[in-house]
Short mmCIF file of C-alpha atoms in Angstrom, two decimals:
data_model
loop_
_atom_site.label_atom_id
_atom_site.label_comp_id
_atom_site.label_asym_id
_atom_site.label_seq_id
_atom_site.Cartn_x
_atom_site.Cartn_y
_atom_site.Cartn_z
CA MET A 1 79.33 111.51 174.48
CA MET A 2 76.85 108.67 173.88
CA ILE A 3 77.52 106.41 170.90
CA ASN A 4 74.23 104.79 169.93
CA PRO A 5 74.78 102.76 166.75
CA ASP A 6 75.59 99.06 167.07
CA VAL A 7 78.25 99.44 164.36
CA VAL A 8 80.76 102.29 164.43
CA PHE A 9 83.43 102.77 161.77
CA PHE A 10 86.67 104.56 162.66
CA ASP A 11 89.21 106.09 160.36
CA LEU A 12 92.75 105.80 161.79
CA ASP A 13 95.09 108.64 160.83
CA HIS A 14 94.49 111.84 162.81
CA THR A 15 91.28 110.28 164.08
CA LEU A 16 92.47 107.62 166.51
CA ILE A 17 96.12 108.64 166.42
CA ASP A 18 97.86 112.01 166.36
CA THR A 19 99.89 111.11 163.30
CA ASP A 20 99.60 109.41 159.92
CA CYS A 21 100.56 105.72 160.00
CA GLU A 22 101.79 105.79 156.40
CA TRP A 23 103.88 108.90 157.10
CA ALA A 24 105.43 107.12 160.08
CA TRP A 25 105.91 103.98 157.98
CA LYS A 26 107.64 105.78 155.11
CA ASN A 27 109.90 107.74 157.44
CA MET A 28 110.90 104.54 159.22
CA LEU A 29 111.79 102.89 155.90
CA VAL A 30 113.81 105.95 154.88
CA ASP A 31 115.68 105.88 158.20
CA MET A 32 116.42 102.19 157.67
CA GLY A 33 117.73 102.85 154.16
CA MET A 34 114.99 100.75 152.56
CA VAL A 35 113.51 103.53 150.39
CA PRO A 36 114.99 106.77 148.96
CA GLU A 37 115.21 109.94 151.08
CA SER A 38 113.01 111.74 148.54
CA GLN A 39 110.02 109.71 149.70
CA ARG A 40 109.74 111.75 152.91
CA ALA A 41 108.69 114.84 150.99
CA GLN A 42 106.48 112.83 148.66
CA GLN A 43 104.59 111.38 151.61
CA GLU A 44 104.06 114.85 153.08
CA GLU A 45 102.56 116.04 149.79
CA TYR A 46 100.18 113.09 149.65
CA ILE A 47 99.02 113.73 153.23
CA ASP A 48 98.09 117.32 152.40
CA LEU A 49 96.21 116.21 149.30
CA HIS A 50 94.37 113.55 151.27
CA ALA A 51 93.17 116.05 153.88
CA ASP A 52 91.47 118.01 151.11
CA GLY A 53 90.05 114.92 149.40
CA LYS A 54 92.39 115.25 146.42
CA THR A 55 94.59 112.17 146.65
CA PRO A 56 95.72 110.97 143.18
CA ALA A 57 94.61 107.43 143.93
CA GLU A 58 96.52 105.36 141.38
CA GLU A 59 99.72 107.35 141.81
CA TYR A 60 99.58 107.10 145.60
CA LEU A 61 98.75 103.41 145.47
CA ASP A 62 101.85 102.74 143.38
CA PHE A 63 103.88 104.76 145.88
CA LEU A 64 102.64 102.62 148.78
CA THR A 65 102.66 99.17 147.21
CA SER A 66 106.26 99.54 146.04
CA ASP A 67 107.34 98.93 149.65
CA PHE A 68 105.76 95.48 149.65
CA VAL A 69 106.61 93.96 146.28
CA GLY A 70 108.56 90.74 146.76
CA LYS A 71 108.66 91.08 150.55
CA SER A 72 107.53 88.26 152.82
CA VAL A 73 104.53 88.43 155.12
CA GLU A 74 106.81 87.79 158.10
CA GLU A 75 109.24 90.58 157.20
CA MET A 76 106.50 93.16 156.80
CA ALA A 77 104.74 92.05 159.99
CA TYR A 78 108.01 92.63 161.86
CA LEU A 79 108.38 96.11 160.35
CA ALA A 80 104.76 96.96 161.12
CA GLU A 81 105.21 96.00 164.76
CA ARG A 82 108.37 98.10 164.91
CA ASN A 83 106.51 101.04 163.38
CA PHE A 84 103.73 100.72 165.93
CA GLU A 85 105.98 100.49 168.96
CA THR A 86 108.31 103.29 167.81
CA ASN A 87 105.99 105.74 166.09
CA ILE A 88 102.33 105.01 166.81
CA ARG A 89 101.70 103.73 170.34
CA HIS A 90 102.49 107.02 172.08
CA LYS A 91 100.38 108.94 169.54
CA ILE A 92 97.06 107.23 170.35
CA PHE A 93 94.37 109.63 171.56
CA PRO A 94 93.20 108.60 175.07
CA LYS A 95 89.68 109.75 174.21
CA ALA A 96 89.66 107.32 171.28
CA VAL A 97 90.50 104.46 173.63
CA GLU A 98 87.72 105.55 175.97
CA ILE A 99 85.11 105.66 173.22
CA ILE A 100 86.11 102.31 171.73
CA GLU A 101 85.91 100.73 175.18
CA SER A 102 82.48 102.28 175.76
CA ILE A 103 81.19 100.81 172.49
CA LEU A 104 82.52 97.37 173.38
CA SER A 105 81.07 97.58 176.90
CA VAL A 106 77.51 97.79 175.56
CA GLY A 107 77.98 95.06 172.95
CA GLY A 108 78.63 97.40 170.03
CA LYS A 109 81.02 96.69 167.20
CA PRO A 110 83.85 99.15 166.49
CA ILE A 111 85.41 98.59 163.07
CA LEU A 112 88.67 100.04 161.81
CA LEU A 113 88.04 101.45 158.32
CA SER A 114 91.24 102.59 156.64
CA GLY A 115 92.88 103.01 153.27
CA SER A 116 96.11 101.61 154.67
CA PHE A 117 97.24 98.01 154.25
CA ARG A 118 96.36 95.29 156.77
CA PRO A 119 100.00 94.57 157.74
CA ILE A 120 100.52 98.21 158.78
CA LEU A 121 97.17 98.36 160.59
CA GLY A 122 97.41 95.05 162.45
CA PRO A 123 99.39 96.11 165.54
CA VAL A 124 97.41 99.28 166.27
CA ALA A 125 94.09 97.50 165.66
CA ALA A 126 95.04 94.76 168.10
CA HIS A 127 96.16 97.30 170.70
CA LEU A 128 92.90 99.26 170.46
CA GLY A 129 90.67 96.19 170.62
CA PHE A 130 89.36 96.12 167.06
CA GLU A 131 88.35 92.60 166.11
CA GLU A 132 87.58 93.61 162.53
CA ILE A 133 89.47 95.69 159.97
CA VAL A 134 88.09 96.91 156.65
CA CYS A 135 91.03 98.16 154.60
CA THR A 136 93.00 97.92 151.37
CA GLU A 137 93.98 94.26 151.00
CA LEU A 138 97.23 93.20 149.33
CA GLU A 139 97.65 90.04 147.30
CA VAL A 140 99.97 87.40 148.75
CA ILE A 141 101.29 84.46 146.72
CA GLU A 142 103.51 81.81 148.30
CA GLY A 143 104.09 83.99 151.35
CA GLN A 144 105.17 87.10 149.43
CA PHE A 145 103.39 90.30 148.52
CA THR A 146 102.96 90.79 144.78
CA GLY A 147 102.14 94.50 144.89
CA GLN A 148 98.67 93.82 143.48
CA LEU A 149 95.43 94.42 145.35
CA GLU A 150 92.83 91.89 146.46
CA SER A 151 90.27 94.61 147.11
CA GLU A 152 89.27 98.07 146.01
CA PHE A 153 91.57 100.86 147.24
CA CYS A 154 89.81 101.86 150.46
CA ILE A 155 89.73 105.64 150.02
CA ARG A 156 86.93 108.05 149.10
CA GLU A 157 84.27 106.12 147.10
CA GLY A 158 86.28 102.94 147.65
CA LYS A 159 86.02 103.36 151.42
CA LEU A 160 82.28 103.88 151.16
CA ASN A 161 81.95 100.81 148.94
CA ARG A 162 83.96 98.66 151.35
CA ALA A 163 81.82 99.83 154.27
CA LEU A 164 78.63 99.10 152.31
CA ASP A 165 79.91 95.63 151.41
CA TYR A 166 80.71 94.94 155.06
CA CYS A 167 77.24 96.01 156.16
CA THR A 168 75.59 93.87 153.49
CA GLN A 169 77.61 90.80 154.48
CA HIS A 170 76.84 91.24 158.19
CA ASN A 171 73.20 92.33 158.01
CA HIS A 172 73.78 95.94 159.05
CA GLN A 173 72.57 99.19 157.55
CA LEU A 174 75.22 101.83 156.90
CA GLN A 175 72.56 104.50 157.41
CA GLU A 176 72.24 103.29 161.01
CA ALA A 177 75.99 103.19 161.70
CA GLY A 178 78.40 105.70 163.19
CA PHE A 179 81.61 107.07 161.73
CA PHE A 180 84.60 108.95 163.12
CA GLY A 181 86.94 110.65 160.65
CA ASP A 182 89.11 113.71 160.14
CA SER A 183 89.22 114.72 156.47
CA LEU A 184 87.22 115.60 153.40
CA SER A 185 88.43 112.37 151.80
CA ASP A 186 85.81 110.66 153.96
CA VAL A 187 82.92 112.95 153.08
CA GLN A 188 80.96 110.05 151.53
CA MET A 189 81.07 108.18 154.84
CA PHE A 190 80.07 111.25 156.85
CA GLU A 191 77.07 111.76 154.58
CA GLN A 192 75.80 108.17 154.77
CA VAL A 193 75.84 107.34 158.49
CA SER A 194 73.36 108.30 161.20
CA GLN A 195 76.00 109.53 163.65
CA ALA A 196 78.95 111.35 162.06
CA THR A 197 81.80 112.73 164.16
CA ALA A 198 84.63 114.88 162.81
CA ILE A 199 87.83 114.69 164.86
CA ASN A 200 90.12 117.75 164.94
CA PRO A 201 88.77 118.84 161.52
CA ARG A 202 90.51 121.33 159.28
CA PRO A 203 88.38 124.41 158.49
CA ASN A 204 86.95 122.93 155.28
CA LEU A 205 85.60 119.86 157.06
CA ALA A 206 84.56 121.86 160.13
CA ASP A 207 82.44 124.13 157.94
CA LEU A 208 80.77 121.13 156.31
CA ALA A 209 80.19 119.47 159.68
CA ASN A 210 78.53 122.60 161.07
CA LYS A 211 76.37 122.90 157.96
CA ASN A 212 75.20 119.28 158.22
CA GLY A 213 74.89 119.04 161.99
CA TRP A 214 77.70 116.52 162.41
CA CYS A 215 79.40 116.30 165.77
CA ILE A 216 82.85 117.88 166.11
CA MET A 217 85.33 116.73 168.73
CA HIS A 218 88.81 117.97 169.54
CA TRP A 219 91.21 115.37 170.89
CA ASP A 220 94.84 115.45 171.92
CA CYS A 221 97.27 112.98 173.44
CA SER A 222 97.03 114.48 176.93
CA SER A 223 93.31 113.94 177.46
#
C-alpha cells in the first residue's frame, strides 16, 4: 500500500496495537491494587461505547484522570513503561510498524493522534518511532498531576480540533493528510483527510468506509 500524504495521523488502540492501552492500563492498576476491581468492567463498557462513537466524554474523562490525581510524573512514567512492556509491546501489529517505517523512509511525518494521556502513550510512541504525539494533555504542577486538563479531550470533535490545530501550527492542510483509525468515534477524521484507512473495522465502520471509498485493511499480530 502506498501512503502519499506528507502527514499521516494514526489512532492507537486497535489500529496500531491489538488491544486498548487504557484497558491494559486499568487492568494493570487493578492487579496492583491501586484501583477497585469494579473498574475492569467499567473500562470494558467504555470501550464498547467508544467503538460505536458513544463515549460519555465527561464521565469517561473523570474515570481516567482519577488515576493521576496527586501522583508524580516519575511514578506514572514508571507505570506507563511497565504497562508497555507487559501488555502492549507484544500486541503491536507488524504491518503498522512496516507502514510507519515506509512513511519515515520517504521523509513523511507519522503523528500519533490519541485520546489517551501522554504518559501512557510515551513508551509505545517511542518504540514505534513517532516523534510527535497529539493527545489529551494533563496539567502538572510542581511535578504532580492535578487531574485537570491542559488541552481539549482528544476524542471525536476534540480529536479533529487537535489535528486541525496541529496542521495550522505546522503549515499543513488536514485535507491533504492521511489517517488510520478503527472506530466510529473517529468519523470526523476519516471524513476530513485525503487518504482514510479503516483498520479491522466493525461492521458499522466498514459499511461507512465502503460507502465513502475509504481503504479497509485487516491486520493481526502474526503478519
